Amino acid sequence: MSDHKQHLDTRAVHAGVYIDETHGSITTPIYPSSTFSFPKPGEAPHFNYGRCDHPTREALQQNLASLEGGHRAWACVSGMAAIQSVLFMLRAGDHVICGRDAYAGTLRLFLRILDRYNITFSLVAMEDEEAVRSSIRPETKMIWIETPTNPMMRVVDIAAMTAIAKEHDLISVVDNTFLTPVFQKPFELGADIIVHSTTKYLNGHSDVVGGAIICREEQYAEEIEFIVASAGLGQGPFDAWLVLRGIKTLGTRMRAHQDNAVRIAEFLSARPEVRRVNFPGLPDFPQSEVVARQQSGPGGMLSFELETSQVDPIRFVKAVRVFQLAVSLGGVESLIELPFSMSHYSMEEEEKVSAGLTPELVRMSPGIEHTDDLIADLDQAFHAAKL
Ligand SMILES: *Cc1c(COP(=O)(O)O)cnc(C)c1O
């Protein structure tokens, strides 16, 4: 069993897992039942229809709430479904403040779909508190925080943002996908709601797409519960089971990802083919003071700009052998990509330029392979891509 006082590594293994006591199973059963029988008309069972909730999802939800130190959680079919559920709390006419280099799919949902329903968005440089303050309007309802940002790895001061949110009665939401509760605890910094793409580090094995919403208090929980069930955005039993299985190794995996990222960032910083490395763990990281305050580690993600007079970016990412050329992140296998033409392809050229996303920017999600093999792979790719 688990309680909130235990360490995260212990809760990751145990929280929610023993929800069904029928046979004393050590892992959570999968309940592929779309409906559950009523004892009699008018007397609904605890689980009554699979869209609304089911025992396997409930186990995962208890685990997610425990990891983030929240009140309640919902497991969704994707990270985007989780984000959509939170935005469904808004009404036509409402306004949202969001970081200018948020996840590309988040920006697509905000600017290309939700704007049809007359919800408006201001994209701001969230490192700049004044820029955030001056974007607040009477109709502003929500502030959307993602840190570190993707792919530039800029850090947003969560406590400063949630303080602004409190002053102006705004809902503060943190997308905690990149650092996970292992390295960042947004509720302790005042956030109201946390979202995740569990596709990434939480599941960690690149074999399922999923999302999560966690509420700090009861305040928004009833509304989120109603939305997830009504809009049909909750995760099915097989996928929920996979995420719960993946989460058990979260702490161990995150430390392995981070160790690799630190070593690789140091290796890249010393290379003449690299112009700049964006990684919160480097001594010259511009916002290291905020990092020290709100993160218990730099995390596992990094990006870097290649020196185009020395290497060809396309040849470089095609030359790697251990790293796989793919979007997404957070799995046990190392991935590499060019955000300009891959993960952030759908952004307008102008938006990319303003966010600092150049064609020579490489994003990397080191896996848990041995560091020496990853570094040897990058070394041979630099040679293969030399101009
Ligand atoms: C991947 C990702 C999402 C979207 O999640 P999906 O599971 O792909 O729908 C949202 N936010 C961040 C930071 C992500 O990396």
Short mmCIF file of C-alpha atoms and ligand atoms in Angstrom, two decimals:
data_model
loop_
_atom_site.label_atom_id
_atom_site.label_comp_id
_atom_site.label_asym_id
_atom_site.label_seq_id
_atom_site.Cartn_x
_atom_site.Cartn_y
_atom_site.Cartn_z
CA MET A 1 0.00 0.00 0.00
CA SER A 2 1.13 3.58 -0.33
CA ASP A 3 0.70 6.84 1.47
CA HIS A 4 1.67 10.41 0.68
CA LYS A 5 4.56 10.40 3.15
CA GLN A 6 6.49 7.75 1.24
CA HIS A 7 9.14 8.64 -1.30
CA LEU A 8 8.09 9.07 -4.93
CA ASP A 9 9.96 5.91 -6.00
CA THR A 10 7.86 3.87 -3.55
CA ARG A 11 4.58 5.51 -4.50
CA ALA A 12 5.34 5.00 -8.22
CA VAL A 13 5.45 1.24 -7.61
CA HIS A 14 2.48 0.93 -5.25
CA ALA A 15 -0.04 3.80 -5.42
CA GLY A 16 -3.41 2.69 -6.82
CA VAL A 17 -2.06 -0.71 -7.89
CA TYR A 18 -4.06 -2.91 -5.46
CA ILE A 19 -7.45 -1.40 -6.20
CA ASP A 20 -8.91 -4.87 -6.80
CA GLU A 21 -8.50 -7.26 -3.88
CA THR A 22 -10.33 -10.26 -5.38
CA HIS A 23 -7.32 -12.56 -5.87
CA GLY A 24 -4.47 -10.65 -4.23
CA SER A 25 -2.92 -9.95 -7.62
CA ILE A 26 0.40 -8.07 -7.42
CA THR A 27 -0.34 -6.20 -10.66
CA THR A 28 -3.58 -4.40 -11.47
CA PRO A 29 -6.12 -6.44 -13.48
CA ILE A 30 -7.24 -5.14 -16.89
CA TYR A 31 -11.02 -4.78 -17.04
CA PRO A 32 -12.02 -4.71 -20.70
CA SER A 33 -15.69 -4.27 -19.87
CA SER A 34 -17.58 -1.40 -21.49
CA THR A 35 -20.44 -1.71 -19.01
CA PHE A 36 -21.03 -2.94 -15.44
CA SER A 37 -24.17 -4.46 -13.95
CA PHE A 38 -26.53 -2.50 -11.69
CA PRO A 39 -27.70 -4.20 -8.46
CA LYS A 40 -31.13 -2.74 -9.30
CA PRO A 41 -32.59 0.14 -11.36
CA GLY A 42 -31.71 3.51 -9.93
CA GLU A 43 -28.80 2.06 -7.97
CA ALA A 44 -25.69 2.72 -10.10
CA PRO A 45 -22.60 0.65 -9.34
CA HIS A 46 -19.35 2.54 -8.57
CA PHE A 47 -18.21 1.89 -12.16
CA ASN A 48 -21.12 1.85 -14.54
CA TYR A 49 -19.92 2.68 -18.07
CA GLY A 50 -16.40 2.41 -19.51
CA ARG A 51 -16.31 5.90 -21.02
CA CYS A 52 -16.89 7.47 -17.60
CA ASP A 53 -14.41 5.36 -15.64
CA HIS A 54 -13.27 1.77 -15.17
CA PRO A 55 -11.16 0.00 -12.53
CA THR A 56 -7.90 -0.09 -14.52
CA ARG A 57 -8.04 3.65 -15.25
CA GLU A 58 -8.99 4.35 -11.63
CA ALA A 59 -5.83 2.54 -10.44
CA LEU A 60 -3.66 4.67 -12.75
CA GLN A 61 -5.48 7.84 -11.67
CA GLN A 62 -4.79 7.17 -7.99
CA ASN A 63 -1.14 6.63 -8.88
CA LEU A 64 -0.94 9.88 -10.89
CA ALA A 65 -2.61 11.91 -8.11
CA SER A 66 -0.16 10.47 -5.58
CA LEU A 67 2.94 11.20 -7.71
CA GLU A 68 2.04 14.86 -8.22
CA GLY A 69 0.73 15.27 -4.65
CA GLY A 70 -2.68 16.23 -6.01
CA HIS A 71 -6.26 15.66 -4.95
CA ARG A 72 -7.57 13.79 -8.02
CA ALA A 73 -6.35 12.74 -11.47
CA TRP A 74 -7.75 11.65 -14.82
CA ALA A 75 -6.01 9.47 -17.39
CA CYS A 76 -6.84 10.54 -20.95
CA VAL A 77 -6.46 9.02 -24.41
CA SER A 78 -3.59 11.41 -25.25
CA GLY A 79 -1.76 14.41 -23.89
CA MET A 80 -3.81 16.53 -26.30
CA ALA A 81 -7.06 15.04 -24.90
CA ALA A 82 -5.90 16.06 -21.40
CA ILE A 83 -5.09 19.60 -22.60
CA GLN A 84 -8.40 19.81 -24.46
CA SER A 85 -10.31 18.74 -21.32
CA VAL A 86 -8.76 21.59 -19.34
CA LEU A 87 -9.54 24.14 -22.07
CA PHE A 88 -13.16 22.90 -22.16
CA MET A 89 -13.58 24.66 -18.80
CA LEU A 90 -13.53 27.98 -20.70
CA ARG A 91 -16.32 29.80 -22.49
CA ALA A 92 -16.55 31.90 -25.66
CA GLY A 93 -15.00 35.31 -24.99
CA ASP A 94 -12.42 34.01 -22.51
CA HIS A 95 -8.72 34.77 -22.98
CA VAL A 96 -5.65 32.62 -22.19
CA ILE A 97 -2.00 33.58 -21.73
CA CYS A 98 0.44 30.98 -23.02
CA GLY A 99 4.20 30.74 -23.57
CA ARG A 100 5.28 31.48 -27.15
CA ASP A 101 7.23 28.25 -27.50
CA ALA A 102 4.73 25.83 -25.97
CA TYR A 103 4.41 22.33 -27.46
CA ALA A 104 3.50 22.69 -31.16
CA GLY A 105 0.35 20.55 -30.82
CA THR A 106 -0.84 22.72 -27.92
CA LEU A 107 -0.40 25.84 -30.03
CA ARG A 108 -2.24 24.17 -32.93
CA LEU A 109 -5.20 23.30 -30.68
CA PHE A 110 -5.25 26.83 -29.21
CA LEU A 111 -4.74 28.89 -32.36
CA ARG A 112 -6.29 26.75 -35.09
CA ILE A 113 -9.23 25.05 -33.34
CA LEU A 114 -10.24 26.80 -30.12
CA ASP A 115 -10.03 30.24 -31.75
CA ARG A 116 -13.04 29.11 -33.86
CA TYR A 117 -15.04 29.15 -30.61
CA ASN A 118 -13.96 32.70 -29.81
CA ILE A 119 -11.48 31.79 -27.10
CA THR A 120 -8.46 34.03 -27.63
CA PHE A 121 -4.79 33.47 -26.82
CA SER A 122 -1.79 35.71 -26.20
CA LEU A 123 1.56 34.04 -26.79
CA VAL A 124 4.17 35.70 -24.62
CA ALA A 125 7.80 35.26 -23.62
CA MET A 126 7.07 33.83 -20.16
CA GLU A 127 10.63 34.40 -18.92
CA ASP A 128 9.57 38.06 -18.90
CA GLU A 129 7.18 38.66 -15.98
CA GLU A 130 6.29 42.16 -17.21
CA ALA A 131 5.28 40.78 -20.62
CA VAL A 132 2.91 38.41 -18.84
CA ARG A 133 1.42 41.11 -16.61
CA SER A 134 0.82 43.47 -19.52
CA SER A 135 -1.02 40.74 -21.49
CA ILE A 136 -3.72 40.36 -18.80
CA ARG A 137 -7.13 41.62 -19.87
CA PRO A 138 -10.47 41.72 -18.02
CA GLU A 139 -11.50 38.52 -19.88
CA THR A 140 -8.29 36.59 -19.10
CA LYS A 141 -9.16 33.30 -17.34
CA MET A 142 -6.15 31.01 -17.60
CA ILE A 143 -2.39 31.02 -17.70
CA TRP A 144 -0.73 28.09 -19.50
CA ILE A 145 2.79 27.31 -18.30
CA GLU A 146 5.20 24.87 -19.90
CA THR A 147 8.72 24.60 -18.51
CA PRO A 148 11.35 23.91 -19.70
CA THR A 149 10.03 24.92 -23.10
CA ASN A 150 10.19 22.72 -26.14
CA PRO A 151 12.60 22.72 -27.96
CA MET A 152 14.48 25.81 -26.69
CA MET A 153 14.68 24.62 -23.05
CA ARG A 154 13.87 28.08 -21.69
CA VAL A 155 12.78 27.98 -18.05
CA VAL A 156 9.65 29.72 -16.75
CA ASP A 157 9.46 30.77 -13.08
CA ILE A 158 6.39 28.79 -12.00
CA ALA A 159 6.00 30.47 -8.58
CA ALA A 160 6.11 33.93 -10.20
CA MET A 161 3.47 32.89 -12.76
CA THR A 162 1.12 31.30 -10.19
CA ALA A 163 1.46 34.43 -8.01
CA ILE A 164 0.27 36.56 -10.95
CA ALA A 165 -2.54 34.06 -11.53
CA LYS A 166 -3.68 34.37 -7.89
CA GLU A 167 -3.60 38.17 -8.00
CA HIS A 168 -5.89 38.19 -11.03
CA ASP A 169 -8.03 35.16 -10.20
CA LEU A 170 -6.75 33.09 -13.16
CA ILE A 171 -6.52 29.30 -13.36
CA SER A 172 -2.85 28.30 -13.53
CA VAL A 173 -1.98 25.17 -15.49
CA VAL A 174 1.48 23.57 -15.78
CA ASP A 175 2.39 21.07 -18.48
CA ASN A 176 4.88 18.96 -16.48
CA THR A 177 5.67 16.47 -19.27
CA PHE A 178 9.38 17.34 -19.61
CA LEU A 179 10.50 17.10 -15.97
CA THR A 180 7.84 14.85 -14.41
CA PRO A 181 7.20 14.92 -10.63
CA VAL A 182 10.65 13.37 -10.18
CA PHE A 183 12.30 16.75 -10.93
CA GLN A 184 9.53 19.34 -10.59
CA LYS A 185 6.51 19.68 -8.28
CA PRO A 186 4.23 22.40 -9.70
CA PHE A 187 1.63 22.11 -6.90
CA GLU A 188 4.26 23.11 -4.34
CA LEU A 189 4.83 26.20 -6.51
CA GLY A 190 1.16 27.18 -6.46
CA ALA A 191 -0.24 25.62 -9.66
CA ASP A 192 -3.95 24.70 -9.77
CA ILE A 193 -3.80 22.00 -12.45
CA ILE A 194 -1.03 19.83 -13.93
CA VAL A 195 -1.21 18.11 -17.31
CA HIS A 196 1.05 15.45 -18.82
CA SER A 197 1.58 13.65 -22.04
CA THR A 198 2.05 10.22 -20.43
CA THR A 199 3.21 9.12 -23.91
CA LYS A 200 6.59 10.53 -22.89
CA TYR A 201 8.49 9.91 -19.64
CA LEU A 202 5.62 8.67 -17.45
CA ASN A 203 5.00 5.61 -19.60
CA GLY A 204 8.56 5.76 -20.85
CA HIS A 205 8.60 2.86 -23.31
CA SER A 206 7.32 4.48 -26.53
CA ASP A 207 4.50 1.93 -26.73
CA VAL A 208 1.38 3.90 -25.83
CA VAL A 209 -0.17 7.35 -26.33
CA GLY A 210 -1.81 8.87 -23.26
CA GLY A 211 -2.35 11.95 -21.15
CA ALA A 212 -3.13 13.00 -17.60
CA ILE A 213 -4.78 15.84 -15.69
CA ILE A 214 -4.19 16.31 -11.98
CA CYS A 215 -6.08 18.82 -9.80
CA ARG A 216 -4.47 20.16 -6.63
CA GLU A 217 -7.78 20.62 -4.84
CA GLU A 218 -11.47 19.83 -5.22
CA GLN A 219 -12.07 23.30 -6.75
CA TYR A 220 -11.88 22.28 -10.44
CA ALA A 221 -12.13 18.51 -9.97
CA GLU A 222 -15.87 18.11 -10.41
CA GLU A 223 -15.81 20.14 -13.62
CA ILE A 224 -12.88 18.14 -15.08
CA GLU A 225 -14.56 14.87 -14.10
CA PHE A 226 -17.73 15.97 -15.94
CA ILE A 227 -15.78 17.06 -19.05
CA VAL A 228 -13.57 13.94 -19.38
CA ALA A 229 -16.58 11.63 -19.01
CA SER A 230 -18.97 13.67 -21.18
CA ALA A 231 -16.53 14.37 -24.02
CA GLY A 232 -15.24 10.78 -23.96
CA LEU A 233 -11.60 11.71 -23.45
CA GLY A 234 -10.67 9.08 -20.83
CA GLN A 235 -8.14 6.32 -21.49
CA GLY A 236 -9.15 2.72 -22.25
CA PRO A 237 -8.21 -0.25 -20.01
CA PHE A 238 -5.29 -1.70 -22.02
CA ASP A 239 -3.54 1.64 -22.51
CA ALA A 240 -4.17 2.68 -18.89
CA TRP A 241 -2.60 -0.58 -17.76
CA LEU A 242 0.51 0.03 -19.89
CA VAL A 243 0.99 3.52 -18.46
CA LEU A 244 0.60 2.24 -14.88
CA ARG A 245 3.17 -0.49 -15.63
CA GLY A 246 5.57 2.07 -17.16
CA ILE A 247 5.30 4.49 -14.24
CA LYS A 248 6.66 1.93 -11.76
CA THR A 249 10.21 2.54 -13.02
CA LEU A 250 9.82 6.33 -13.40
CA GLY A 251 12.33 7.42 -10.76
CA THR A 252 15.05 5.02 -11.88
CA ARG A 253 14.54 5.88 -15.54
CA MET A 254 14.51 9.65 -14.96
CA ARG A 255 17.84 9.52 -13.13
CA ALA A 256 19.33 7.44 -15.96
CA HIS A 257 17.98 9.85 -18.62
CA GLN A 258 19.34 12.80 -16.67
CA ASP A 259 22.80 11.26 -16.15
CA ASN A 260 23.05 10.67 -19.90
CA ALA A 261 21.80 14.19 -20.70
CA VAL A 262 24.40 15.77 -18.37
CA ARG A 263 27.28 13.81 -19.94
CA ILE A 264 26.07 14.48 -23.50
CA ALA A 265 25.57 18.22 -22.82
CA GLU A 266 29.18 18.42 -21.55
CA PHE A 267 30.44 16.50 -24.60
CA LEU A 268 28.51 18.75 -27.02
CA SER A 269 29.62 21.97 -25.28
CA ALA A 270 33.24 21.05 -26.00
CA ARG A 271 32.68 20.34 -29.72
CA PRO A 272 33.67 22.92 -32.34
CA GLU A 273 30.73 21.74 -34.54
CA VAL A 274 28.25 22.97 -31.87
CA ARG A 275 27.40 26.67 -31.59
CA ARG A 276 25.23 26.48 -28.48
CA VAL A 277 23.76 23.88 -26.11
CA ASN A 278 20.41 24.49 -24.41
CA PHE A 279 20.39 22.43 -21.22
CA PRO A 280 19.39 23.59 -17.72
CA GLY A 281 22.25 21.57 -16.19
CA LEU A 282 25.12 23.53 -17.78
CA PRO A 283 26.96 26.05 -15.55
CA ASP A 284 26.37 28.90 -18.05
CA PHE A 285 22.62 28.24 -18.38
CA PRO A 286 21.07 31.74 -18.38
CA GLN A 287 18.32 30.99 -15.84
CA SER A 288 20.23 28.71 -13.48
CA GLU A 289 18.92 30.61 -10.46
CA VAL A 290 15.29 29.70 -11.34
CA VAL A 291 16.38 26.12 -12.12
CA ALA A 292 17.97 25.79 -8.66
CA ARG A 293 14.78 27.10 -7.03
CA GLN A 294 12.15 25.01 -8.79
CA GLN A 295 13.81 21.89 -10.24
CA SER A 296 15.51 19.13 -8.28
CA GLY A 297 17.52 18.28 -11.42
CA PRO A 298 18.04 19.53 -14.98
CA GLY A 299 16.00 16.68 -16.49
CA GLY A 300 16.68 14.56 -19.53
CA MET A 301 15.97 16.81 -22.54
CA LEU A 302 18.36 19.06 -24.44
CA SER A 303 18.71 20.90 -27.72
CA PHE A 304 21.68 22.40 -29.52
CA GLU A 305 22.54 24.48 -32.56
CA LEU A 306 25.01 23.12 -35.06
CA GLU A 307 27.74 25.29 -36.56
CA THR A 308 26.59 25.18 -40.19
CA SER A 309 30.01 26.12 -41.51
CA GLN A 310 31.30 22.82 -40.09
CA VAL A 311 28.52 20.21 -40.29
CA ASP A 312 25.39 19.60 -42.32
CA PRO A 313 22.41 19.21 -39.91
CA ILE A 314 20.49 16.81 -42.16
CA ARG A 315 23.53 14.58 -42.75
CA PHE A 316 24.24 14.69 -39.00
CA VAL A 317 20.82 13.39 -37.90
CA LYS A 318 20.83 10.79 -40.68
CA ALA A 319 24.27 9.51 -39.64
CA VAL A 320 23.39 8.44 -36.07
CA ARG A 321 22.96 4.69 -35.47
CA VAL A 322 22.06 4.22 -31.79
CA PHE A 323 19.87 7.34 -31.72
CA GLN A 324 16.69 6.99 -33.76
CA LEU A 325 15.51 9.83 -35.99
CA ALA A 326 12.00 10.42 -34.65
CA VAL A 327 9.74 12.96 -32.94
CA SER A 328 8.46 12.34 -29.38
CA LEU A 329 10.66 11.87 -26.33
CA GLY A 330 10.97 10.26 -22.95
CA GLY A 331 11.33 6.61 -24.00
CA VAL A 332 14.12 4.25 -22.99
CA GLU A 333 15.60 4.52 -26.51
CA SER A 334 17.49 7.69 -27.51
CA LEU A 335 15.77 9.89 -30.08
CA ILE A 336 17.09 12.79 -32.14
CA GLU A 337 15.29 15.19 -34.48
CA LEU A 338 15.29 18.57 -36.23
CA PRO A 339 12.34 20.54 -34.74
CA PHE A 340 12.27 22.95 -37.71
CA SER A 341 11.29 20.23 -40.16
CA MET A 342 9.93 17.54 -37.81
CA SER A 343 8.23 18.11 -34.40
CA HIS A 344 7.51 21.80 -35.07
CA TYR A 345 6.90 21.45 -38.82
CA SER A 346 3.29 22.69 -38.51
CA MET A 347 4.30 26.07 -37.05
CA GLU A 348 4.37 29.09 -39.35
CA GLU A 349 7.88 30.08 -40.45
CA GLU A 350 7.42 33.43 -38.69
CA GLU A 351 6.38 31.78 -35.37
CA LYS A 352 9.41 29.47 -35.59
CA VAL A 353 11.81 32.37 -36.16
CA SER A 354 10.35 34.35 -33.25
CA ALA A 355 10.72 31.31 -30.98
CA GLY A 356 14.37 30.87 -32.06
CA LEU A 357 13.77 27.63 -33.94
CA THR A 358 16.37 27.51 -36.70
CA PRO A 359 16.89 24.70 -39.27
CA GLU A 360 20.19 23.81 -37.54
CA LEU A 361 18.60 23.29 -34.11
CA VAL A 362 18.75 19.64 -33.01
CA ARG A 363 16.57 18.27 -30.19
CA MET A 364 17.59 15.18 -28.34
CA SER A 365 15.92 12.84 -25.87
CA PRO A 366 18.70 10.61 -24.51
CA GLY A 367 17.41 7.18 -23.53
CA ILE A 368 18.83 4.86 -20.87
CA GLU A 369 21.48 3.16 -23.04
CA HIS A 370 25.11 3.31 -21.84
CA THR A 371 26.47 6.87 -22.08
CA ASP A 372 29.68 5.79 -23.82
CA ASP A 373 27.73 4.23 -26.70
CA LEU A 374 25.63 7.38 -27.12
CA ILE A 375 28.68 9.64 -27.14
CA ALA A 376 30.53 7.36 -29.57
CA ASP A 377 27.48 7.47 -31.84
CA LEU A 378 27.41 11.29 -31.83
CA ASP A 379 31.14 11.42 -32.42
CA GLN A 380 30.94 9.26 -35.54
CA ALA A 381 27.92 11.30 -36.77
CA PHE A 382 29.96 14.53 -36.47
CA HIS A 383 32.67 12.96 -38.64
CA ALA A 384 30.16 11.65 -41.18
CA ALA A 385 28.46 15.07 -41.50
CA LYS A 386 31.65 17.17 -41.69
CA LEU A 387 31.68 19.74 -44.50
C1 LIG B 1 3.83 15.30 -26.54
C2 LIG B 1 3.45 16.46 -25.74
C3 LIG B 1 2.10 16.85 -25.62
C4 LIG B 1 0.99 16.14 -26.36
O1 LIG B 1 0.83 14.84 -25.94
P1 LIG B 1 0.29 13.62 -26.84
O2 LIG B 1 0.37 12.46 -25.94
O3 LIG B 1 1.21 13.53 -28.04
O4 LIG B 1 -1.09 13.97 -27.28
C5 LIG B 1 1.83 17.94 -24.80
N1 LIG B 1 2.79 18.62 -24.15
C6 LIG B 1 4.09 18.27 -24.25
C7 LIG B 1 5.12 19.07 -23.51
C8 LIG B 1 4.47 17.20 -25.05
O5 LIG B 1 5.77 16.88 -25.14
#
